Amino acid sequence: MADAEARKPLWHADFLKVVLADFLVCASLYMFLPVAPSLVWEAAGGRGLWAAAAAFVAGMCLVGPFCNYGLDTYRRKSVALWGVAGMVAATALCFWDGGVWVFCAARLLQGGAYGVFQIAVGGTLLLDLSDSRKRTEAAHVYYWFTRLALVLGPLAGLVVARGYGLRFFAFGSLALCLCAGVLLWTLRVPFRAPLEPSLWSSDRFWLSRGLRLFVPLVAVAFSAGLMLGRCGGAGFYLSLGVGFWLALCLHVLLFGPHLQRELAAGYALLLLAFLLYSWEEASGSGAGWAAGCLGCGLGLVSSRYLLSCIRICAHCERATAQNTYLLAWESGLLAGYSVAAVPLKNLDESSMATGAAVVAAAGIFHGLCVRRWYAAHKRK
């Protein structure tokens, strides 16, 4: 039976539906990155933008401890669909003209709904629909589509908002979430009898011993968000996508099992990205090469930290490890983008130096506090 299960292909129809649903929801969410500053800046300035970013992360954290109860008590596909419905409602509320506090409340709801969606889909349905021997590979495919959504989502947001206005942008973002809901509705999910879990728990939400991996990943995501917030042009995002694809090719063709070498190369590319951006900005030649290095370095580092989170967890903690990784990615990225989007005094001159310093600090922290600890604690 195990051999027959292992021979089952990874890319079956239900797996593709889960991956595409995640891609659509993430693209809908990342469309807000270049648009959110303009939605709140006139009403409340930088404080409103930071409050909206904090509200989104708070929403993810508030619902997380209750998700395990919901997923073990109710039908898992239904919980995922409720997450999509929450995303639709929150996205619509973002464009209601009620002031900055309404926008912050919408982002709080959006963060909570996104957290429910990711725990239900990426941490539960993805594992239920994947062969036990291929779940790590399935997680890599799933989160690579999330990274690609970071390219196409903001790119679509820029094109639609500038070319067709915010109303059409709202319809586009809602349409992506609705398409994701349709894909999830057609899933054939294996039946599982209801359990009796506790109402509040860290299961599927937070892996405490992953803190050493959480810290450098937040720092890397923060530095990436800092550069994304400073640039934001269509050409930059296209070059970022090229960098992501290059990282995927390097992972498959060059690095393979050499985890530490891939992390070292990723950190070096991230530092090079900030240096190139500073040089290209000074010379007026654009930031294409910097974006390519950023995408390549970010792809190498983030995919390896995902694998590291999975390898330090027990068999029943895989969903918890994946959500811990996701929390680091989303919170760091949003924090960096929000800081860069607010024009503070001397920020233009210091933001790239700050990003490079954060990347260097994360690399040093990994070398001193993570590398040997990980070698001693990895389980798989």
Coordinates of C-alpha atoms in Angstrom, one line a residue:
M1 CA 0.0 0.0 0.0
A2 CA 2.8 2.4 0.9
D3 CA 4.6 1.7 -2.4
A4 CA 1.4 2.3 -4.4
E5 CA 0.9 5.6 -2.5
A6 CA 4.4 6.7 -3.2
R7 CA 3.9 6.1 -6.9
K8 CA 0.9 8.3 -7.0
P9 CA 1.8 11.5 -8.9
L10 CA 2.1 14.7 -6.9
W11 CA 0.5 16.8 -9.6
H12 CA -3.0 15.4 -9.5
A13 CA -6.1 17.5 -10.1
D14 CA -7.0 18.3 -6.4
F15 CA -3.4 19.2 -5.6
L16 CA -3.4 21.7 -8.5
K17 CA -6.7 23.2 -7.3
V18 CA -5.2 23.8 -3.8
V19 CA -2.0 25.4 -5.3
L20 CA -3.9 27.6 -7.7
A21 CA -6.4 28.7 -5.0
D22 CA -3.4 29.7 -2.8
F23 CA -1.9 31.6 -5.8
L24 CA -5.1 33.5 -6.5
V25 CA -5.7 34.5 -2.8
C26 CA -2.1 35.6 -2.4
A27 CA -2.1 37.6 -5.7
S28 CA -5.3 39.3 -4.5
L29 CA -3.7 40.1 -1.2
Y30 CA -0.4 41.3 -2.7
M31 CA -2.3 43.6 -5.1
F32 CA -2.7 45.8 -2.1
L33 CA 1.0 46.4 -1.6
P34 CA 1.3 49.3 -4.1
V35 CA -2.2 50.5 -3.6
A36 CA -2.7 50.5 0.2
P37 CA -0.4 53.6 0.8
S38 CA -2.6 55.8 -1.4
L39 CA -5.8 54.5 0.3
V40 CA -4.8 55.7 3.8
W41 CA -2.1 58.3 3.2
E42 CA -4.4 61.3 2.7
A43 CA -6.5 60.4 5.7
A44 CA -3.9 59.5 8.3
G45 CA -0.4 59.6 6.8
G46 CA 2.3 57.2 7.9
R47 CA 0.7 56.3 11.2
G48 CA -2.4 55.1 9.4
L49 CA -0.3 53.0 7.1
W50 CA 1.6 51.4 9.9
A51 CA -1.6 50.8 11.9
A52 CA -3.1 49.0 8.9
A53 CA -0.1 46.8 8.5
A54 CA -0.1 46.0 12.3
A55 CA -3.8 45.3 12.1
F56 CA -3.3 42.7 9.3
V57 CA -0.6 40.9 11.3
A58 CA -2.6 41.1 14.4
G59 CA -5.5 39.5 12.6
M60 CA -3.4 36.5 11.6
C61 CA -2.2 36.0 15.1
L62 CA -5.6 36.4 16.8
V63 CA -7.3 33.7 14.8
G64 CA -4.4 31.3 14.7
P65 CA -4.8 29.6 18.1
F66 CA -8.5 28.8 17.4
C67 CA -7.9 27.3 13.9
N68 CA -7.0 23.8 15.2
Y69 CA -10.3 23.6 17.0
G70 CA -12.2 24.6 13.9
L71 CA -10.4 22.3 11.6
D72 CA -10.8 19.2 13.9
T73 CA -14.4 20.0 14.8
Y74 CA -15.9 21.1 11.4
R75 CA -15.4 20.0 7.8
R76 CA -12.0 21.3 6.7
K77 CA -13.1 22.4 3.3
S78 CA -15.8 24.4 4.9
V79 CA -13.3 26.2 7.1
A80 CA -11.2 27.0 4.1
L81 CA -14.2 28.4 2.3
W82 CA -15.1 30.5 5.3
G83 CA -11.6 31.9 5.1
V84 CA -12.1 32.9 1.4
A85 CA -15.5 34.4 2.3
G86 CA -13.8 36.5 5.0
M87 CA -11.2 37.7 2.4
V88 CA -14.0 38.7 0.0
A89 CA -15.8 40.7 2.8
A90 CA -12.6 42.3 4.0
T91 CA -11.5 43.3 0.5
A92 CA -14.9 44.9 -0.2
L93 CA -14.7 46.8 3.2
C94 CA -11.3 48.2 2.3
F95 CA -12.9 50.3 -0.4
W96 CA -15.8 51.6 1.7
D97 CA -15.3 55.3 2.3
G98 CA -15.4 55.2 6.1
G99 CA -12.0 56.7 7.1
V100 CA -8.7 55.2 8.2
W101 CA -10.2 53.2 11.1
V102 CA -12.6 51.4 8.9
F103 CA -9.6 50.5 6.6
C104 CA -7.7 49.3 9.6
A105 CA -10.7 47.2 10.7
A106 CA -10.9 45.8 7.2
R107 CA -7.2 44.9 7.2
L108 CA -7.7 43.2 10.6
L109 CA -10.5 41.1 9.2
Q110 CA -8.4 40.5 6.1
G111 CA -5.5 39.2 8.1
G112 CA -7.7 37.0 10.2
A113 CA -9.4 35.5 7.1
Y114 CA -6.0 35.0 5.4
G115 CA -4.7 33.3 8.5
V116 CA -7.7 30.9 8.5
F117 CA -7.3 30.3 4.8
Q118 CA -3.6 29.5 5.0
I119 CA -3.9 27.2 8.0
A120 CA -6.9 25.4 6.5
V121 CA -5.4 25.1 3.0
G122 CA -1.6 25.1 3.2
G123 CA -1.4 23.4 6.6
T124 CA -4.3 21.0 6.3
L125 CA -5.9 20.3 2.9
L126 CA -2.5 20.3 1.2
L127 CA -1.3 17.6 3.5
D128 CA -4.5 15.6 3.3
L129 CA -4.4 15.6 -0.5
S130 CA -0.7 14.7 -0.8
D131 CA 1.1 11.4 -0.4
S132 CA 2.8 11.1 3.0
R133 CA 6.2 10.6 1.3
K134 CA 5.8 13.7 -0.9
R135 CA 4.5 16.3 1.6
T136 CA 7.7 18.2 1.8
E137 CA 7.8 18.4 -2.0
A138 CA 4.2 19.5 -2.0
A139 CA 4.9 22.3 0.6
H140 CA 7.8 23.6 -1.6
V141 CA 5.5 23.7 -4.7
Y142 CA 2.8 25.4 -2.7
Y143 CA 5.0 28.2 -1.3
W144 CA 6.8 28.7 -4.5
F145 CA 3.5 29.7 -6.0
T146 CA 3.1 32.1 -3.1
R147 CA 6.4 33.7 -4.0
L148 CA 5.4 34.0 -7.7
A149 CA 2.2 35.7 -6.5
L150 CA 4.5 38.4 -4.9
V151 CA 5.4 39.2 -8.5
L152 CA 2.1 39.1 -10.4
G153 CA 0.0 40.4 -7.5
P154 CA 1.7 43.9 -7.2
L155 CA 2.2 44.0 -10.9
A156 CA -1.5 43.5 -11.5
G157 CA -2.3 46.1 -8.8
L158 CA -0.1 48.7 -10.4
V159 CA -1.4 48.2 -13.9
V160 CA -5.1 48.0 -12.9
A161 CA -5.1 50.8 -10.4
R162 CA -3.2 53.2 -12.7
G163 CA -5.0 52.2 -15.9
Y164 CA -8.6 51.6 -14.7
G165 CA -8.9 53.2 -11.3
L166 CA -9.6 51.8 -7.8
R167 CA -13.1 50.6 -8.5
F168 CA -11.9 48.2 -11.2
F169 CA -9.0 47.3 -8.9
A170 CA -11.5 46.3 -6.2
F171 CA -13.5 44.1 -8.7
G172 CA -10.3 42.4 -9.8
S173 CA -9.1 41.6 -6.3
L174 CA -12.6 40.3 -5.4
A175 CA -12.7 38.2 -8.6
L176 CA -9.4 36.5 -7.7
C177 CA -10.7 35.5 -4.3
L178 CA -14.0 34.2 -5.8
C179 CA -12.1 32.1 -8.3
A180 CA -10.1 30.6 -5.4
G181 CA -13.4 29.8 -3.6
V182 CA -14.8 28.0 -6.7
L183 CA -11.6 25.9 -6.9
L184 CA -11.9 24.9 -3.3
W185 CA -15.6 24.2 -3.6
T186 CA -14.8 21.5 -6.2
L187 CA -12.2 19.7 -4.1
R188 CA -12.8 16.1 -3.1
V189 CA -11.5 16.0 0.5
P190 CA -11.2 12.7 2.4
F191 CA -13.7 12.4 5.2
R192 CA -12.4 12.6 8.8
A193 CA -14.5 12.1 11.9
P194 CA -14.7 15.1 14.2
L195 CA -12.3 15.2 17.1
E196 CA -12.6 17.0 20.5
P197 CA -9.6 19.4 20.6
S198 CA -9.2 22.3 23.0
L199 CA -10.7 25.6 21.9
W200 CA -7.3 27.4 22.1
S201 CA -3.9 25.8 21.3
S202 CA -0.7 26.5 19.4
D203 CA -1.2 23.5 17.1
R204 CA -1.2 24.5 13.4
F205 CA -0.2 28.0 14.5
W206 CA 3.2 28.4 16.3
L207 CA 6.2 26.1 16.6
S208 CA 8.0 27.4 19.6
R209 CA 11.3 25.7 18.9
G210 CA 11.3 27.3 15.4
L211 CA 12.1 30.7 17.0
R212 CA 15.7 30.6 15.9
L213 CA 14.6 30.1 12.3
F214 CA 11.8 32.7 12.6
V215 CA 14.1 35.5 13.6
P216 CA 16.5 35.5 10.5
L217 CA 13.6 34.8 8.1
V218 CA 11.6 37.9 9.5
A219 CA 14.8 40.0 9.0
V220 CA 15.2 38.7 5.4
A221 CA 11.6 39.3 4.6
F222 CA 11.8 42.8 6.2
S223 CA 14.7 43.8 4.0
A224 CA 12.9 42.5 0.9
G225 CA 9.8 44.5 1.8
L226 CA 12.0 47.6 2.3
M227 CA 13.3 47.4 -1.3
L228 CA 9.9 46.5 -2.7
G229 CA 8.4 49.6 -1.0
R230 CA 11.1 51.8 -2.4
C231 CA 10.8 50.7 -6.0
G232 CA 7.4 49.4 -7.1
G233 CA 7.8 49.8 -10.9
A234 CA 6.5 47.2 -13.3
G235 CA 10.0 46.5 -14.6
F236 CA 11.2 45.9 -11.1
Y237 CA 8.6 43.2 -10.4
L238 CA 9.3 41.5 -13.8
S239 CA 13.0 41.3 -12.9
L240 CA 12.1 40.0 -9.5
G241 CA 10.2 37.2 -11.2
V242 CA 13.2 36.3 -13.3
G243 CA 15.2 36.2 -10.1
F244 CA 12.7 33.8 -8.5
W245 CA 12.9 31.4 -11.5
L246 CA 16.7 31.6 -11.4
A247 CA 16.6 30.6 -7.7
L248 CA 14.4 27.6 -8.5
C249 CA 16.8 26.5 -11.3
L250 CA 19.8 26.9 -9.0
H251 CA 18.1 24.9 -6.3
V252 CA 17.3 22.0 -8.7
L253 CA 20.5 21.9 -10.8
L254 CA 23.2 23.1 -8.5
F255 CA 22.6 23.1 -4.7
G256 CA 20.4 20.1 -4.2
P257 CA 21.0 18.7 -0.7
H258 CA 23.6 21.4 0.2
L259 CA 21.4 23.5 2.5
Q260 CA 24.0 25.6 4.1
R261 CA 25.7 26.4 0.8
E262 CA 22.4 27.5 -0.7
L263 CA 21.7 29.8 2.3
A264 CA 25.2 31.3 2.0
A265 CA 24.7 32.0 -1.7
G266 CA 21.2 33.5 -0.9
Y267 CA 22.5 35.9 1.7
A268 CA 25.4 36.9 -0.6
L269 CA 22.9 37.7 -3.4
L270 CA 20.7 39.7 -1.1
L271 CA 23.6 41.9 0.0
L272 CA 24.6 42.2 -3.7
A273 CA 21.0 43.3 -4.4
F274 CA 21.2 46.3 -2.0
L275 CA 24.7 47.3 -3.3
L276 CA 23.5 47.1 -6.9
Y277 CA 20.4 49.1 -6.1
S278 CA 22.4 51.9 -4.5
W279 CA 24.7 52.0 -7.5
E280 CA 22.0 51.8 -10.1
E281 CA 20.0 54.5 -8.3
A282 CA 23.1 56.8 -8.2
S283 CA 23.8 56.2 -11.8
G284 CA 20.2 56.5 -12.9
S285 CA 20.2 53.2 -14.7
G286 CA 17.2 51.6 -13.0
A287 CA 17.1 48.7 -10.6
G288 CA 16.7 45.7 -12.9
W289 CA 19.8 43.8 -11.8
A290 CA 19.1 44.6 -8.2
A291 CA 15.6 43.2 -8.5
G292 CA 17.0 40.0 -10.1
C293 CA 19.5 39.5 -7.3
L294 CA 16.8 40.2 -4.7
G295 CA 14.5 37.6 -6.2
C296 CA 17.2 35.0 -6.6
G297 CA 18.5 35.5 -3.0
L298 CA 15.1 35.7 -1.5
G299 CA 14.0 32.5 -3.3
L300 CA 17.1 30.6 -2.1
V301 CA 16.9 31.7 1.5
S302 CA 13.1 31.5 2.0
S303 CA 12.8 28.0 0.5
R304 CA 15.7 26.7 2.6
Y305 CA 14.2 28.1 5.8
L306 CA 10.9 26.4 4.9
L307 CA 12.7 23.1 4.6
S308 CA 14.5 23.8 7.9
C309 CA 11.2 24.5 9.7
I310 CA 9.8 21.2 8.4
R311 CA 12.9 19.2 9.4
I312 CA 12.9 20.3 13.1
C313 CA 9.2 19.4 13.6
A314 CA 7.7 16.1 14.7
H315 CA 5.5 14.2 12.3
C316 CA 2.3 15.7 13.7
E317 CA 3.7 19.3 13.7
R318 CA 4.2 19.8 10.0
A319 CA 1.3 22.2 9.6
T320 CA 2.5 24.1 12.7
A321 CA 6.0 24.5 11.2
Q322 CA 4.6 25.7 7.9
N323 CA 2.4 28.3 9.5
T324 CA 5.4 29.5 11.6
Y325 CA 7.3 30.0 8.4
L326 CA 4.3 31.8 6.8
L327 CA 4.0 34.2 9.8
A328 CA 7.7 35.1 9.5
W329 CA 7.3 35.7 5.8
E330 CA 4.2 37.8 5.9
S331 CA 5.0 39.9 9.0
G332 CA 8.5 40.7 7.9
L333 CA 7.5 41.6 4.3
L334 CA 4.6 43.8 5.3
A335 CA 6.7 45.6 8.0
G336 CA 9.5 46.4 5.6
Y337 CA 7.1 47.5 2.9
S338 CA 5.2 49.8 5.3
V339 CA 8.4 51.4 6.6
A340 CA 9.6 52.1 3.1
A341 CA 6.3 53.5 1.9
V342 CA 6.4 56.3 4.5
P343 CA 8.6 59.2 3.4
L344 CA 10.6 60.0 6.6
K345 CA 13.5 62.4 6.8
N346 CA 16.7 60.9 5.4
L347 CA 15.0 57.6 4.7
D348 CA 15.8 57.7 1.0
E349 CA 19.5 57.8 1.8
S350 CA 19.5 55.3 4.6
S351 CA 16.9 52.7 3.6
M352 CA 19.2 50.6 1.4
A353 CA 22.0 50.8 4.0
T354 CA 19.4 49.7 6.6
G355 CA 18.3 46.8 4.4
A356 CA 21.9 45.6 3.8
A357 CA 22.6 45.9 7.5
V358 CA 19.6 43.8 8.4
V359 CA 20.5 41.1 5.9
A360 CA 24.1 41.0 7.2
A361 CA 22.8 40.8 10.8
A362 CA 20.5 37.9 9.8
G363 CA 23.4 36.1 8.1
I364 CA 25.6 36.5 11.1
F365 CA 22.8 35.3 13.4
H366 CA 22.3 32.3 11.3
G367 CA 26.0 31.4 11.3
L368 CA 26.4 31.9 15.1
C369 CA 23.1 30.8 16.5
V370 CA 21.3 28.6 13.9
R371 CA 23.7 26.5 11.8
R372 CA 25.0 24.2 14.6
W373 CA 21.8 24.2 16.5
Y374 CA 19.9 23.1 13.3
A375 CA 22.4 20.3 12.6
A376 CA 21.9 19.0 16.1
H377 CA 18.0 19.3 16.2
K378 CA 16.9 18.4 12.6
R379 CA 14.8 15.3 12.6
K380 CA 14.3 14.4 8.9

